[in-house]
XYZ file of N, CA and C in Angstrom:
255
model
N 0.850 -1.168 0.000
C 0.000 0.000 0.000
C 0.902 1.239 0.000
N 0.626 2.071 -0.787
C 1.523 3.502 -1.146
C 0.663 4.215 0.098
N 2.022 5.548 0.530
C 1.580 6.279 1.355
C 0.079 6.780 1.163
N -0.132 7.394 0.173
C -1.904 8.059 -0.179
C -2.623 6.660 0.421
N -2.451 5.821 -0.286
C -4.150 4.916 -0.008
C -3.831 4.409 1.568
N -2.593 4.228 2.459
C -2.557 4.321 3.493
C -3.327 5.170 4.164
N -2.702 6.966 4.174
C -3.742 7.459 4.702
C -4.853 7.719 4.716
N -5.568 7.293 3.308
C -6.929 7.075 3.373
C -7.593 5.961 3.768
N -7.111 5.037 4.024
C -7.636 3.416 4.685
C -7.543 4.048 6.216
N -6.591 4.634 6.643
C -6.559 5.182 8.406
C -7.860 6.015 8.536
N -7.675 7.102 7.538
C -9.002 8.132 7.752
C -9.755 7.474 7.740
N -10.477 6.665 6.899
C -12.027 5.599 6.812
C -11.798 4.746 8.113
N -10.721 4.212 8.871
C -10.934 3.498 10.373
C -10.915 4.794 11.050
N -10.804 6.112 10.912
C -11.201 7.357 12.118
C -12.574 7.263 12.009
N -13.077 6.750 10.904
C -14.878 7.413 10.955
C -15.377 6.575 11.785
N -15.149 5.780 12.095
C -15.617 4.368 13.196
C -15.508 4.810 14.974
N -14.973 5.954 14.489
C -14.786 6.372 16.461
C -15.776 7.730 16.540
N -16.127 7.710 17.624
C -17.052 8.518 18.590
C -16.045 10.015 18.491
N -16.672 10.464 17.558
C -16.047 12.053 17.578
C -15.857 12.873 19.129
N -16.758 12.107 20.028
C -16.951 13.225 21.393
C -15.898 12.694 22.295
N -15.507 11.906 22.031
C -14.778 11.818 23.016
C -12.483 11.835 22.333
N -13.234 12.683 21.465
C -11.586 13.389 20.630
C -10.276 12.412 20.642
N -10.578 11.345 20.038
C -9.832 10.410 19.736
C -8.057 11.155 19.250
N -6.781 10.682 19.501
C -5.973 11.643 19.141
C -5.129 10.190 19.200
N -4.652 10.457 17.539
C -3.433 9.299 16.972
C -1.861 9.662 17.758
N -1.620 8.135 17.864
C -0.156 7.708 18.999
C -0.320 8.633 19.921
N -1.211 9.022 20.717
C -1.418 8.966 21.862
C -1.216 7.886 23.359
N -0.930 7.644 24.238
C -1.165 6.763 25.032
C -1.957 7.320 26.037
N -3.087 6.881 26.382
C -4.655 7.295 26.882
C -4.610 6.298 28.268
N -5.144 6.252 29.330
C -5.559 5.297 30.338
C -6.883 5.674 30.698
N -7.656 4.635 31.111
C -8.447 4.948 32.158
C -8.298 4.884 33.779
N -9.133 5.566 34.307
C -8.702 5.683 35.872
C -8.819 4.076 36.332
N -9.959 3.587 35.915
C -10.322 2.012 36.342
C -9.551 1.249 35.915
N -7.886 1.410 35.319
C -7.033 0.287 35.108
C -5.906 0.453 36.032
N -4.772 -1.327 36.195
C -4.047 -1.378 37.128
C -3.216 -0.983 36.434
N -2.091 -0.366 37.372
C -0.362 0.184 36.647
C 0.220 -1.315 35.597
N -0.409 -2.223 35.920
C 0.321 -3.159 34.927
C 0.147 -3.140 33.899
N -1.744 -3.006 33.478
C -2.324 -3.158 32.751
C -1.929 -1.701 31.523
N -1.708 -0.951 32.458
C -1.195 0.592 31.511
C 0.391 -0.115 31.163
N 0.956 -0.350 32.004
C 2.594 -0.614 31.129
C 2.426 -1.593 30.267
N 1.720 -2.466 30.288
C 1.761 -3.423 28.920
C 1.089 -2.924 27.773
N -0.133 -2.021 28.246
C -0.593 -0.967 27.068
C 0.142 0.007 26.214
N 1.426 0.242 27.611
C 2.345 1.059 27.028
C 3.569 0.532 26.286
N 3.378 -1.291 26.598
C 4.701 -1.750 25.743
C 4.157 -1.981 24.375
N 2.973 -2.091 24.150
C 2.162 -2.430 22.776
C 2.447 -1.499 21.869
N 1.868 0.074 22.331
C 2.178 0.931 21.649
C 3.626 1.493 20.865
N 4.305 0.885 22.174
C 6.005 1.329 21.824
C 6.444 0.337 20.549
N 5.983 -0.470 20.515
C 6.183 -1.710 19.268
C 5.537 -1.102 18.127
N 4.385 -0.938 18.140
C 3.397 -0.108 16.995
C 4.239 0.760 16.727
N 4.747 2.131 17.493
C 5.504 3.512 16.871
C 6.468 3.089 16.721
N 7.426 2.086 17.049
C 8.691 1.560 16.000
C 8.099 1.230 14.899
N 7.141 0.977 14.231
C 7.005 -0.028 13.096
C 6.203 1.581 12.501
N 6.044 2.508 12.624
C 5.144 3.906 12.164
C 3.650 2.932 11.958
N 3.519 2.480 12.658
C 2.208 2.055 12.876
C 1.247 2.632 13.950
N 0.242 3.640 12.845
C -0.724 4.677 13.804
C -1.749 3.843 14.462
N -1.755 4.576 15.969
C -3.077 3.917 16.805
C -3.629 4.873 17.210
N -4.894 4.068 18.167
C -5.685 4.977 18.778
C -5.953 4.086 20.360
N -5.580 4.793 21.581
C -5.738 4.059 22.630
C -7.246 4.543 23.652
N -7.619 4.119 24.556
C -9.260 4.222 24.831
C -10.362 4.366 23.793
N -10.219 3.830 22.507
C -10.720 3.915 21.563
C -12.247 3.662 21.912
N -13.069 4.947 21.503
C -14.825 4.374 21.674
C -15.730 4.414 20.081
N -15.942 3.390 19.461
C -16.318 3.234 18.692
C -18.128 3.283 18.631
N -18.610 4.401 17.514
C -19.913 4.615 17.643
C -20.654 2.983 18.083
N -21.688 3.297 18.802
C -22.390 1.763 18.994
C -22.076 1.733 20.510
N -20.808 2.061 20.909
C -20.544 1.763 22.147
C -19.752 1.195 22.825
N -19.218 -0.066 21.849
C -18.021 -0.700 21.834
C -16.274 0.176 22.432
N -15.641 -0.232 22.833
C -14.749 0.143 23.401
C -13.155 -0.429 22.727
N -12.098 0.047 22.704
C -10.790 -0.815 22.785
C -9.712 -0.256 23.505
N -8.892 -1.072 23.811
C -7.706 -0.482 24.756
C -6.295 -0.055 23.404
N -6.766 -0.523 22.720
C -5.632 0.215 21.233
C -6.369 -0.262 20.011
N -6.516 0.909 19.218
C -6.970 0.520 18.294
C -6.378 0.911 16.326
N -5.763 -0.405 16.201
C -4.784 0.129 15.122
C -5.331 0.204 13.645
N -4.879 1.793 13.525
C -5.435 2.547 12.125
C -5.159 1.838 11.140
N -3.558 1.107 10.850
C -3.429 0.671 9.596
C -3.625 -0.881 9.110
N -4.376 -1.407 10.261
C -4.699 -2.580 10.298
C -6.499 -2.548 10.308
N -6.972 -1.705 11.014
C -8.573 -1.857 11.611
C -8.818 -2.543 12.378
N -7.965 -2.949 13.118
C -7.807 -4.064 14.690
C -7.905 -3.643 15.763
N -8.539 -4.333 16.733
C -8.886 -3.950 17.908
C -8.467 -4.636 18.575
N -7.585 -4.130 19.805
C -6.553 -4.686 20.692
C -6.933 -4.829 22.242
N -7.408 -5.573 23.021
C -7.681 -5.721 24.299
C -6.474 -6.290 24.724
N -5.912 -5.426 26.266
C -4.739 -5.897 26.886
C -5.860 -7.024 27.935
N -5.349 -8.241 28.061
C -5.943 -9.125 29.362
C -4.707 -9.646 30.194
N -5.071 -9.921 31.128
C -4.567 -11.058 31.954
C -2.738 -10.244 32.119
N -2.749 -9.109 33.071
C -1.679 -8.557 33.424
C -1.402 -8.583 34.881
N -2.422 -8.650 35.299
C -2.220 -9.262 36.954
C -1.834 -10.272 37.052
């Protein structure tokens, strides 16, 4: 995939998120309701993604309601961190 149709495959996975709550690419986002583990392994995910210039989106809320803990633009994948305790 050439740079152009890249960033247009990312833009078409932005339309899938909840404008209100101002989604912002390679960001690293937490919620208050997670453990410090659960954020550092969120935070080792991401660090792998921005070596590879692979754009995300973390607390991702997708219209409908649906939720993700990273959600990657150039894939359209949705990433749940589990089992860090």
């Amino acid at each position: 995939m050439n740079k152009l149709e890249l960033m247009k495959f990312r833009n078409n996975c932005m339309q899938k998120l909840d404008r209100a709550y101002r989604p912002t690419r390679n960001v690293i986002r937490f919620s208050h309701t997670e453990t410090i583990e659960h954020y550092l392994q969120k935070c080792k995910v991401c660090y792998e993604l921005s070596k590879m210039n692979i754009e995300f989106i973390c607390e991702a809320r997708f219209y409908g309601g649906s939720r993700a803990d990273i959600y990657v633009l150039d894939k359209d994948t949705a990433i749940e961190i589990l089992h860090t305790e």
